[in-house]
Short mmCIF file of C-alpha atoms and ligand atoms in Angstrom, two decimals:
data_model
loop_
_atom_site.label_atom_id
_atom_site.label_comp_id
_atom_site.label_asym_id
_atom_site.label_seq_id
_atom_site.Cartn_x
_atom_site.Cartn_y
_atom_site.Cartn_z
CA UNK A 179 134.47 103.03 97.37
CA UNK A 180 134.47 105.46 100.31
CA UNK A 181 134.55 109.16 99.52
CA UNK A 182 135.61 111.57 102.21
CA UNK A 183 133.73 114.59 100.92
CA UNK A 184 130.37 116.22 101.42
CA UNK A 185 128.47 118.33 98.93
CA UNK A 186 129.03 122.07 99.23
CA UNK A 187 125.75 122.51 97.39
CA UNK A 188 123.48 120.23 95.40
CA UNK A 189 122.46 122.18 92.33
CA UNK A 190 120.59 119.36 90.65
CA UNK A 191 119.68 115.76 91.13
CA UNK A 192 122.76 114.52 89.33
CA UNK A 193 125.10 116.08 91.84
CA UNK A 194 124.39 114.23 95.02
CA UNK A 195 126.84 112.40 97.18
CA UNK A 196 126.98 108.67 97.65
CA UNK A 197 129.42 106.03 98.77
CA UNK A 198 128.77 103.84 95.78
CA UNK A 199 129.25 106.40 93.04
CA UNK A 200 132.37 106.52 91.01
CA UNK A 201 132.96 110.24 91.47
CA UNK A 202 135.89 110.23 89.13
CA UNK A 203 133.33 109.69 86.37
CA UNK A 204 131.11 112.53 87.63
CA UNK A 205 131.85 115.93 86.16
CA UNK A 206 130.33 117.49 89.26
CA UNK A 207 132.80 115.92 91.68
CA UNK A 208 134.74 119.17 91.89
CA UNK A 209 131.75 120.69 93.64
CA UNK A 210 132.46 118.59 96.70
CA UNK A 211 134.54 119.96 99.52
CA UNK A 212 136.75 117.72 101.64
CA UNK A 213 135.23 116.52 104.89
CA UNK A 214 135.87 118.54 108.01
CA UNK A 215 137.32 116.49 110.86
CA UNK A 216 133.98 116.78 112.76
CA UNK A 217 132.17 115.16 109.81
CA UNK A 218 134.86 112.52 109.59
CA UNK A 219 134.29 111.75 113.26
CA UNK A 220 130.59 111.32 112.55
CA UNK A 221 131.29 108.79 109.82
CA UNK A 222 133.64 106.88 112.09
CA UNK A 223 130.89 107.09 114.73
CA UNK A 224 128.54 105.43 112.26
CA UNK A 225 130.95 102.56 111.81
CA UNK A 226 130.77 102.24 115.58
CA UNK A 227 126.98 101.89 115.31
CA UNK A 228 127.41 99.04 112.83
CA UNK A 229 130.01 97.50 115.09
CA UNK A 230 127.70 97.84 118.10
CA UNK A 231 124.91 96.16 116.16
CA UNK A 232 127.27 93.33 115.22
CA UNK A 233 128.30 92.76 118.82
CA UNK A 234 124.68 92.84 120.06
CA UNK A 235 123.41 90.69 117.22
CA UNK A 236 126.07 88.03 117.53
CA UNK A 237 125.62 87.88 121.30
CA UNK A 238 121.85 87.40 120.93
CA UNK A 239 122.33 84.78 118.21
CA UNK A 240 124.53 82.78 120.59
CA UNK A 241 122.05 83.25 123.42
CA UNK A 242 119.16 82.05 121.24
CA UNK A 243 121.12 78.93 120.25
CA UNK A 244 121.63 78.08 123.93
CA UNK A 245 118.03 78.91 124.77
CA UNK A 246 116.73 76.62 122.03
CA UNK A 247 119.10 73.82 123.00
CA UNK A 248 117.62 73.85 126.48
CA UNK A 249 114.01 74.90 125.88
CA UNK A 250 113.37 74.26 122.18
CA UNK A 251 110.65 71.70 122.88
CA UNK A 252 108.71 73.86 125.32
CA UNK A 253 105.09 74.37 124.20
CA UNK A 254 104.13 78.03 124.02
CA UNK A 255 100.51 77.65 122.94
CA UNK A 256 98.03 75.62 120.96
CA UNK A 257 96.35 76.27 117.65
CA UNK A 258 92.62 76.07 117.12
CA UNK A 259 91.11 75.12 113.79
CA UNK A 260 89.31 78.47 113.59
CA UNK A 261 92.63 80.35 113.79
CA UNK A 262 94.00 78.88 110.58
CA UNK A 263 90.89 80.10 108.76
CA UNK A 264 90.97 83.50 110.46
CA UNK A 265 94.23 85.13 109.49
CA UNK A 266 96.29 83.21 112.08
CA UNK A 267 95.13 85.67 114.79
CA UNK A 268 96.72 84.88 118.13
CA UNK A 269 99.15 82.28 116.77
CA UNK A 270 102.67 83.12 117.87
CA UNK A 271 104.95 82.21 114.99
CA UNK A 272 107.44 85.01 114.51
CA UNK A 273 110.34 86.72 116.22
CA UNK A 274 110.72 90.52 115.89
CA UNK A 275 113.29 92.24 118.08
CA UNK A 276 112.50 95.87 117.22
CA UNK A 277 109.13 96.36 118.96
CA UNK A 278 106.39 94.54 120.84
CA UNK A 279 102.66 95.21 120.81
CA UNK A 280 100.54 94.85 123.91
CA UNK A 281 96.80 94.62 123.21
CA UNK A 282 95.96 96.99 126.05
CA UNK A 283 98.96 99.30 126.16
CA UNK A 284 99.87 99.57 122.50
CA UNK A 285 103.30 99.52 120.96
CA UNK A 286 106.59 99.62 122.82
CA UNK A 287 109.84 100.04 120.93
CA UNK A 288 112.54 98.13 122.77
CA UNK A 289 110.48 98.54 125.92
CA UNK A 290 109.78 102.27 125.48
CA UNK A 291 106.22 103.56 125.00
CA UNK A 292 105.53 106.41 122.58
CA UNK A 293 105.27 109.07 125.33
CA UNK A 294 108.59 107.80 126.72
CA UNK A 295 110.19 108.03 123.29
CA UNK A 296 108.88 111.58 122.92
CA UNK A 297 110.62 112.39 126.15
CA UNK A 298 113.85 110.44 125.81
CA UNK A 299 114.86 110.38 122.12
CA UNK A 300 117.12 113.13 120.74
CA UNK A 301 115.37 116.12 119.14
CA UNK A 302 116.20 118.50 116.32
CA UNK A 303 117.61 121.83 117.45
CA UNK A 304 114.73 123.88 118.86
CA UNK A 305 112.30 120.97 118.35
CA UNK A 306 110.20 118.92 120.75
CA UNK A 307 109.42 115.81 118.72
CA UNK A 308 111.73 112.77 118.57
CA UNK A 309 114.11 112.33 115.67
CA UNK A 310 113.32 109.13 113.72
CA UNK A 311 117.07 108.66 113.38
CA UNK A 312 117.15 108.06 117.14
CA UNK A 313 114.35 105.51 116.93
CA UNK A 314 116.21 103.64 114.18
CA UNK A 315 119.32 103.51 116.37
CA UNK A 316 117.21 102.26 119.28
CA UNK A 317 115.53 99.52 117.20
CA UNK A 318 118.86 98.41 115.79
CA UNK A 319 121.20 98.65 118.78
CA UNK A 320 118.64 98.27 121.56
CA UNK A 321 119.84 101.35 123.46
CA UNK A 322 118.69 104.96 123.51
CA UNK A 323 121.14 107.00 121.43
CA UNK A 324 122.86 110.15 122.59
CA UNK A 325 122.29 113.35 120.60
CA UNK A 326 125.61 112.77 118.88
CA UNK A 327 124.73 109.19 117.92
CA UNK A 328 121.42 110.35 116.40
CA UNK A 329 123.33 113.04 114.48
CA UNK A 330 125.65 110.34 113.16
CA UNK A 331 122.66 108.60 111.65
CA UNK A 332 121.48 111.88 110.11
CA UNK A 333 124.85 112.59 108.54
CA UNK A 334 125.28 109.08 107.15
CA UNK A 335 121.80 109.10 105.64
CA UNK A 336 122.59 112.47 104.05
CA UNK A 337 125.77 111.04 102.66
CA UNK A 338 124.02 108.00 101.22
CA UNK A 339 120.97 109.79 99.83
CA UNK A 340 121.94 109.90 96.17
CA UNK A 341 119.20 108.63 93.86
CA UNK A 342 120.43 107.75 90.37
CA UNK A 343 118.71 109.54 87.48
CA UNK A 344 117.32 106.37 85.94
CA UNK A 345 115.13 105.95 89.03
CA UNK A 346 113.47 109.30 88.32
CA UNK A 347 113.21 108.31 84.64
CA UNK A 348 111.50 105.08 85.68
CA UNK A 349 108.96 107.04 87.73
CA UNK A 350 108.44 109.38 84.78
CA UNK A 351 107.62 106.39 82.57
CA UNK A 352 104.45 105.81 84.62
CA UNK A 353 101.29 107.77 83.91
CA UNK A 354 101.07 110.65 86.36
CA UNK A 355 97.70 109.37 87.54
CA UNK A 356 99.27 106.10 88.78
CA UNK A 357 98.63 105.78 92.52
CA UNK A 358 101.55 107.25 94.51
CA UNK A 359 102.10 103.85 96.16
CA UNK A 360 102.46 102.26 92.72
CA UNK A 361 105.02 104.91 91.77
CA UNK A 362 106.78 104.39 95.11
CA UNK A 363 107.09 100.63 94.75
CA UNK A 364 108.23 100.93 91.13
CA UNK A 365 110.93 103.40 92.26
CA UNK A 366 112.09 101.03 95.00
CA UNK A 367 112.33 98.26 92.42
CA UNK A 368 114.32 100.54 90.11
CA UNK A 369 116.69 101.24 93.01
CA UNK A 370 117.17 97.50 93.50
CA UNK A 371 119.93 97.52 90.87
CA UNK A 372 122.01 99.26 93.57
CA UNK A 373 121.76 96.34 95.99
CA UNK A 374 125.07 95.44 97.63
CA UNK A 375 123.51 92.26 98.98
CA UNK A 376 122.50 91.05 95.50
CA UNK A 377 125.98 91.81 94.11
CA UNK A 378 127.84 90.23 96.99
CA UNK A 379 125.57 87.18 97.01
CA UNK A 380 126.16 86.66 93.29
CA UNK A 381 129.90 86.92 93.96
CA UNK A 382 129.70 84.16 96.57
CA UNK A 383 129.32 85.97 99.89
CA UNK A 384 129.74 83.89 103.04
CA UNK A 385 126.64 83.35 105.21
CA UNK A 386 128.28 85.15 108.10
CA UNK A 387 128.39 88.37 106.02
CA UNK A 388 124.72 88.46 105.02
CA UNK A 389 123.83 90.85 107.80
CA UNK A 390 126.62 93.23 106.77
CA UNK A 391 125.29 93.58 103.21
CA UNK A 392 121.70 93.85 104.45
CA UNK A 393 122.79 96.58 106.85
CA UNK A 394 124.43 98.58 104.04
CA UNK A 395 121.45 98.17 101.70
CA UNK A 396 119.06 99.17 104.48
CA UNK A 397 121.02 102.33 105.26
CA UNK A 398 121.16 103.25 101.55
CA UNK A 399 117.48 102.59 100.99
CA UNK A 400 116.30 104.54 104.05
CA UNK A 401 118.57 107.42 103.06
CA UNK A 402 117.07 107.53 99.56
CA UNK A 403 113.38 107.07 100.28
CA UNK A 404 112.53 110.69 101.24
CA UNK A 405 114.04 111.92 97.95
CA UNK A 406 112.06 109.36 95.95
CA UNK A 407 108.81 110.02 97.84
CA UNK A 408 109.16 113.79 97.58
CA UNK A 409 109.84 113.44 93.86
CA UNK A 410 106.60 111.49 93.43
CA UNK A 411 104.68 114.09 95.45
CA UNK A 412 106.01 117.06 93.47
CA UNK A 413 105.59 115.20 90.18
CA UNK A 414 101.99 114.27 90.81
CA UNK A 415 100.69 117.31 92.65
CA UNK A 416 103.07 120.25 92.10
CA UNK A 417 103.57 120.26 88.31
CA UNK A 418 106.87 118.43 88.56
CA UNK A 419 108.55 121.42 90.21
CA UNK A 420 111.12 119.59 92.29
CA UNK A 421 112.95 120.90 95.34
CA UNK A 422 116.58 120.06 95.99
CA UNK A 423 117.56 118.48 99.33
CA UNK A 424 118.86 120.64 102.14
CA UNK A 425 121.94 118.92 103.54
CA UNK A 426 121.68 120.87 106.80
CA UNK A 427 118.37 119.32 107.80
CA UNK A 428 117.60 116.08 109.59
CA UNK A 429 116.03 113.17 107.66
CA UNK A 430 112.38 114.02 108.33
CA UNK A 431 112.93 117.81 108.22
CA UNK A 432 114.60 117.46 104.84
CA UNK A 433 111.74 115.25 103.64
CA UNK A 434 109.25 118.01 104.60
CA UNK A 435 111.45 120.56 102.83
CA UNK A 436 111.69 118.49 99.60
CA UNK A 437 107.91 118.09 99.56
CA UNK A 438 107.63 121.89 99.76
CA UNK A 439 106.64 122.40 103.43
CA UNK A 440 108.86 124.90 105.24
CA UNK A 441 106.67 125.49 108.29
CA UNK A 442 108.74 124.48 111.31
CA UNK A 443 105.75 122.79 112.94
CA UNK A 444 105.14 120.69 109.79
CA UNK A 445 108.77 119.51 110.11
CA UNK A 446 107.99 118.63 113.72
CA UNK A 447 104.91 116.74 112.54
CA UNK A 448 107.05 114.77 110.07
CA UNK A 449 109.50 113.86 112.86
CA UNK A 450 106.63 112.61 115.00
CA UNK A 451 104.87 110.92 112.07
CA UNK A 452 108.04 109.13 110.91
CA UNK A 453 108.68 107.94 114.47
CA UNK A 454 105.25 106.62 115.39
CA UNK A 455 104.55 104.82 112.10
CA UNK A 456 107.91 103.06 111.97
CA UNK A 457 107.11 99.70 113.51
CA UNK A 458 104.26 97.68 115.02
CA UNK A 459 105.93 94.37 115.88
CA UNK A 460 106.37 91.57 113.34
CA UNK A 461 102.99 90.19 112.31
CA UNK A 462 101.39 93.18 110.54
CA UNK A 463 101.21 92.84 106.76
CA UNK A 464 104.08 95.17 105.82
CA UNK A 465 106.49 93.87 108.46
CA UNK A 466 105.57 90.26 107.89
CA UNK A 467 105.77 90.54 104.09
CA UNK A 468 109.21 92.19 104.31
CA UNK A 469 110.41 89.51 106.72
CA UNK A 470 108.92 86.66 104.66
CA UNK A 471 110.42 87.78 101.36
CA UNK A 472 113.72 88.56 103.10
CA UNK A 473 113.78 85.01 104.44
CA UNK A 474 114.24 83.82 100.84
CA UNK A 475 117.41 85.97 100.88
CA UNK A 476 115.77 88.41 98.52
CA UNK A 477 117.71 91.64 99.07
CA UNK A 478 116.33 94.53 101.18
CA UNK A 479 115.00 96.39 98.12
CA UNK A 480 112.96 93.36 96.97
CA UNK A 481 111.83 92.63 100.52
CA UNK A 482 110.84 96.21 101.29
CA UNK A 483 108.92 96.49 98.00
CA UNK A 484 106.93 93.40 99.03
CA UNK A 485 106.11 95.04 102.36
CA UNK A 486 105.03 98.22 100.60
CA UNK A 487 102.68 96.31 98.31
CA UNK A 488 101.02 95.08 101.48
CA UNK A 489 100.97 98.54 103.04
CA UNK A 490 99.07 99.73 99.94
CA UNK A 491 96.04 97.62 100.96
CA UNK A 492 92.97 99.43 102.39
CA UNK A 493 92.87 97.24 105.51
CA UNK A 494 96.48 98.21 106.26
CA UNK A 495 98.30 101.43 105.32
CA UNK A 496 95.79 102.72 102.79
CA UNK A 497 93.31 103.21 105.65
CA UNK A 498 94.79 106.67 106.31
CA UNK A 499 93.66 107.90 102.90
CA UNK A 500 90.30 106.15 103.38
CA UNK A 501 89.75 108.00 106.66
CA UNK A 502 90.20 111.48 105.24
CA UNK A 503 88.23 110.58 102.11
CA UNK A 504 85.41 109.36 104.34
CA UNK A 505 85.45 112.59 106.40
CA UNK A 506 85.53 114.77 103.25
CA UNK A 507 82.52 112.86 101.87
CA UNK A 508 80.73 113.27 105.20
CA UNK A 509 81.33 117.04 105.17
CA UNK A 510 80.25 117.31 101.55
CA UNK A 511 77.06 115.34 102.06
CA UNK A 512 76.10 117.33 105.16
CA UNK A 513 77.36 120.59 103.68
CA UNK A 514 79.14 121.58 106.87
CA UNK A 515 82.75 121.97 107.98
CA UNK A 516 81.94 120.90 111.51
CA UNK A 517 79.27 118.20 111.64
CA UNK A 518 77.56 117.64 115.00
CA UNK A 519 77.98 114.36 116.89
CA UNK A 520 74.40 113.42 115.96
CA UNK A 521 75.15 113.97 112.28
CA UNK A 522 78.35 111.92 112.58
CA UNK A 523 76.43 109.16 114.31
CA UNK A 524 73.88 108.99 111.47
CA UNK A 525 76.65 108.93 108.87
CA UNK A 526 78.48 106.09 110.67
CA UNK A 527 75.28 104.03 110.73
CA UNK A 528 74.78 104.69 107.03
CA UNK A 529 78.36 103.55 106.29
CA UNK A 530 77.79 100.33 108.23
CA UNK A 531 74.43 99.71 106.56
CA UNK A 532 76.19 99.86 103.18
CA UNK A 533 78.38 96.95 104.30
CA UNK A 534 81.48 99.13 104.61
CA UNK A 535 83.97 99.44 107.46
CA UNK A 536 84.46 102.67 109.39
CA UNK A 537 88.03 103.46 108.39
CA UNK A 538 90.54 104.18 111.14
CA UNK A 539 88.67 102.09 113.71
CA UNK A 540 89.44 98.57 114.85
CA UNK A 541 92.65 96.61 115.01
CA UNK A 542 93.72 93.01 114.64
CA UNK A 543 95.65 93.02 117.95
CA UNK A 544 95.03 96.28 119.85
CA UNK A 545 92.06 96.45 122.20
CA UNK A 546 92.33 100.08 123.35
CA UNK A 547 92.79 103.51 121.77
CA UNK A 548 96.02 103.36 119.81
CA UNK A 549 98.72 105.43 121.58
CA UNK A 550 99.78 106.59 118.11
CA UNK A 551 96.30 108.15 117.77
CA UNK A 552 96.74 109.80 121.17
CA UNK A 553 100.18 111.18 120.27
CA UNK A 554 98.71 112.80 117.17
CA UNK A 555 95.75 114.14 119.17
CA UNK A 556 98.22 115.78 121.58
CA UNK A 557 100.04 117.30 118.63
CA UNK A 558 96.72 118.65 117.30
CA UNK A 559 95.83 120.15 120.70
CA UNK A 560 99.19 121.89 120.81
CA UNK A 561 99.44 123.18 117.26
CA UNK A 562 95.89 123.48 115.83
CA UNK A 563 93.20 123.13 118.52
CA UNK A 564 90.67 125.22 116.56
CA UNK A 565 90.98 123.46 113.22
CA UNK A 566 87.46 122.21 112.32
CA UNK A 567 88.75 119.07 110.56
CA UNK A 568 90.86 118.12 113.57
CA UNK A 569 87.90 118.82 115.83
CA UNK A 570 85.78 116.56 113.61
CA UNK A 571 88.32 113.74 114.14
CA UNK A 572 87.91 114.25 117.89
CA UNK A 573 84.11 114.28 117.61
CA UNK A 574 84.25 111.06 115.59
CA UNK A 575 86.38 109.60 118.40
CA UNK A 576 83.58 110.37 120.85
CA UNK A 577 80.88 108.99 118.54
CA UNK A 578 82.14 105.86 116.78
CA UNK A 579 83.30 103.49 119.58
CA UNK A 580 79.87 103.04 121.24
CA UNK A 581 78.24 102.43 117.84
CA UNK A 582 80.80 99.80 116.86
CA UNK A 583 80.59 98.27 120.32
CA UNK A 584 76.81 97.93 119.99
CA UNK A 585 77.27 95.68 116.92
CA UNK A 586 78.68 93.05 119.25
CA UNK A 587 81.09 91.51 116.75
CA UNK A 588 83.93 94.04 116.58
CA UNK A 589 86.77 93.14 118.89
CA UNK A 590 88.20 96.65 119.07
CA UNK A 591 85.92 99.67 118.59
CA UNK A 592 88.73 102.17 119.27
CA UNK A 593 90.67 104.33 116.79
CA UNK A 594 93.96 103.23 115.29
CA UNK A 595 96.87 105.34 114.00
CA UNK A 596 95.14 106.10 110.69
CA UNK A 597 92.13 107.77 112.26
CA UNK A 598 94.08 110.95 112.97
CA UNK A 599 97.05 111.43 110.67
CA UNK A 600 95.24 112.86 107.62
CA UNK A 601 93.58 115.74 109.48
CA UNK A 602 96.96 116.99 110.73
CA UNK A 603 98.40 116.88 107.22
CA UNK A 604 95.41 118.70 105.72
CA UNK A 605 95.91 121.47 108.29
CA UNK A 606 99.26 122.28 106.66
CA UNK A 607 97.81 122.13 103.16
CA UNK A 608 98.68 118.54 102.30
CA UNK A 609 95.24 117.64 101.00
CA UNK A 610 96.39 115.03 98.49
CA UNK A 611 95.26 112.06 100.55
CA UNK A 612 96.27 109.44 98.00
CA UNK A 613 99.84 110.29 98.99
CA UNK A 614 99.47 109.58 102.71
CA UNK A 615 100.34 105.90 102.49
CA UNK A 616 103.69 106.85 100.92
CA UNK A 617 104.48 108.87 104.06
CA UNK A 618 103.57 105.80 106.08
CA UNK A 619 105.82 103.70 103.84
CA UNK A 620 108.86 105.96 104.25
CA UNK A 621 108.43 105.68 108.01
CA UNK A 622 107.74 101.93 107.98
CA UNK A 623 111.09 101.41 106.23
CA UNK A 624 112.81 102.19 109.55
CA UNK A 625 111.17 99.34 111.40
CA UNK A 626 111.05 96.68 108.72
CA UNK A 627 114.62 97.25 107.55
CA UNK A 628 115.99 97.32 111.11
CA UNK A 629 114.03 94.07 111.46
CA UNK A 630 115.63 92.63 108.35
CA UNK A 631 119.11 93.42 109.72
CA UNK A 632 118.13 91.48 112.84
CA UNK A 633 116.76 88.57 110.79
CA UNK A 634 120.06 88.15 109.00
CA UNK A 635 122.37 88.62 112.00
CA UNK A 636 120.32 86.05 113.91
CA UNK A 637 120.55 83.75 110.90
CA UNK A 638 116.78 83.20 110.78
CA UNK A 639 115.88 80.60 108.17
CA UNK A 640 113.50 80.53 105.20
CA UNK A 641 109.94 80.99 106.46
CA UNK A 642 107.71 78.10 105.42
CA UNK A 643 104.61 77.46 107.53
CA UNK A 644 102.47 74.40 106.83
CA UNK A 645 99.12 74.86 105.11
CA UNK A 646 96.21 72.43 104.88
CA UNK A 647 93.30 71.98 102.50
CA UNK A 648 89.70 71.86 103.74
CA UNK A 649 89.58 68.36 102.27
CA UNK A 650 92.26 67.30 104.74
CA UNK A 651 90.56 69.18 107.59
CA UNK A 652 87.38 67.18 106.88
CA UNK A 653 89.38 63.94 106.94
CA UNK A 654 90.82 64.97 110.31
CA UNK A 655 87.37 65.64 111.65
CA UNK A 656 86.06 62.30 110.31
CA UNK A 657 88.97 60.48 111.90
CA UNK A 658 90.22 59.39 108.45
CA UNK A 659 93.56 61.08 108.93
CA UNK A 660 95.68 62.03 111.91
CA UNK A 661 95.86 65.66 113.01
CA UNK A 662 99.49 66.74 113.14
CA UNK A 663 100.58 67.56 116.60
CA UNK A 664 98.14 65.13 118.23
C1 COA B 145 91.84 96.58 111.17
C2 COA B 145 90.85 95.49 110.82
C3 COA B 145 91.16 94.98 109.43
C4 COA B 145 91.01 94.34 111.82
O1 COA B 145 90.22 93.27 111.38
P1 COA B 145 89.84 92.05 112.32
O2 COA B 145 91.00 91.64 113.15
O3 COA B 145 89.24 91.02 111.45
O4 COA B 145 88.75 92.72 113.28
P2 COA B 145 87.61 92.02 114.11
O5 COA B 145 87.99 90.64 114.52
O6 COA B 145 87.23 92.98 115.18
O7 COA B 145 86.44 91.90 113.02
C5 COA B 145 85.21 91.31 113.36
C6 COA B 145 84.15 91.87 112.45
O8 COA B 145 84.01 93.28 112.70
C7 COA B 145 84.16 94.00 111.50
N1 COA B 145 84.88 95.26 111.74
C8 COA B 145 86.09 95.40 112.31
N2 COA B 145 86.43 96.71 112.31
C9 COA B 145 85.40 97.37 111.74
C10 COA B 145 85.18 98.74 111.44
N3 COA B 145 86.09 99.68 111.68
N4 COA B 145 84.02 99.10 110.85
C11 COA B 145 83.08 98.14 110.58
N5 COA B 145 83.25 96.83 110.82
C12 COA B 145 84.40 96.47 111.40
C13 COA B 145 85.00 93.10 110.62
O9 COA B 145 84.87 93.46 109.25
C14 COA B 145 84.43 91.74 110.96
O10 COA B 145 83.20 91.63 110.30
P3 COA B 145 82.69 90.21 109.69
O11 COA B 145 82.74 89.24 110.84
O12 COA B 145 81.33 90.52 109.19
O13 COA B 145 83.68 89.86 108.61
C15 COA B 145 89.39 96.01 110.90
O14 COA B 145 89.13 96.51 112.20
C16 COA B 145 89.07 97.07 109.87
O15 COA B 145 88.73 96.74 108.73
N6 COA B 145 89.21 98.40 110.22
C17 COA B 145 89.00 99.46 109.29
C18 COA B 145 90.22 99.64 108.41
C19 COA B 145 91.39 100.21 109.16
O16 COA B 145 91.27 101.17 109.91
N7 COA B 145 92.59 99.62 108.95
C20 COA B 145 93.81 100.11 109.55
C21 COA B 145 94.34 99.15 110.56
S1 COA B 145 95.74 99.79 111.41
#
């Protein structure tokens, strides 16, 4: 059902606007004003985005078919025994169209580096940071959007942002001390009842329409996540005093507003944060888990929840909370707000001697300072150069790499994205570090769900790599069995 109306105001959570709601059954429907023709144009514009994605996707699917017909047997690498025991590092086994990671340069989204995105993507009025809406368009369509196209995404996400009450009730059923990521994943699972893909699949949808239903679910889910995440934040840390959405704001700006942060530069931080955390090619745990579960034709809600369970791990997304926790403990132990580099150095050595990792440092693929770290450092220099916590992050940056390097076993001693984000958030008063991974998760939805749309339009099959037992490996090595591929 398509409703051509936008909310004049949203007095409570029951009164939000959504394509899938039967408004006739909603007493609050009278509060909606008819769409102005400019808003109508935006919605039509959005249909054009879907259409553009369809054209691009179908063209690439045809191209890939041809490419495989001609080159399908071409060898692109070999696999060493050690790699199958070591997290499949360096084995190319996945396709992800949205972004590509270079070990030296860092991430590029559709060929654009983070500094290029900061320059070229549309901005909010009066802002300098890229709008995540623009990045989503870029990942999906493969072209930089115009300001108007990014605004289309904003308006459609506003229109689809309704979260049914039972989702909030489901969150409320959890103890308030449940980790915010647990509450987040439970809320996503509660939202799954809204899946268009699941409904259409049960009704016998044709294969050629899978992408269409995945697209719609992805748009709905992305639109709803800030509301859900902000609800969890206010429930857990602000006595359940919730803040209604502001329909005039962009996706990230509105997210900041619903969490209770009105500072314009915090909204800018959210735009930057949501952009740089969105995607990191296909093999990281959250992207890979989403893709893997999606390959079973589990709908986008189920697939995204799987990705988020992976993001909640301390070696992946939870590292951002670990970093700030580690710095707080360091400051507490040394009883200083601004530890010296010598003090930091001693503390790092102590952490290592306890058999722990230095959080925020190292990466499975990157071999240089993460450009996402650098982008946040630039933001810090611009907005809060004198903040002692931010300065501590910079002092750690000068201290840790040589120490890690001296151990001789760490492939990348440089900081990753998580080494910086927490200090910026604390500057604005967001000290509740257990929540940081939820911010990461809201952003990561953009990349993994754009990726899922691509998976389905390309018709990628069920993922099912081969595994072996050590018993078989020993037989191989003893010549008692043949190694596959030999
Ligand atoms: C990200 C990470 C999981 C990558 O792991 P990886 O690909 O196995 O990294 P490496 O190949 O360089 O690891 C080699 C060794 O160095 C260790 N190592 C890597 N990063 C380390 C760090 N920051 N502090 C201490 N030791 C580290 C590994 O634990 C491993 O030790 P082991 O051989 O005794 O098991 C790892 O660097 C890490 O744990 N970092 C800290 C957590 C973090 O910041 N995660 C966020 C990632 S975006």
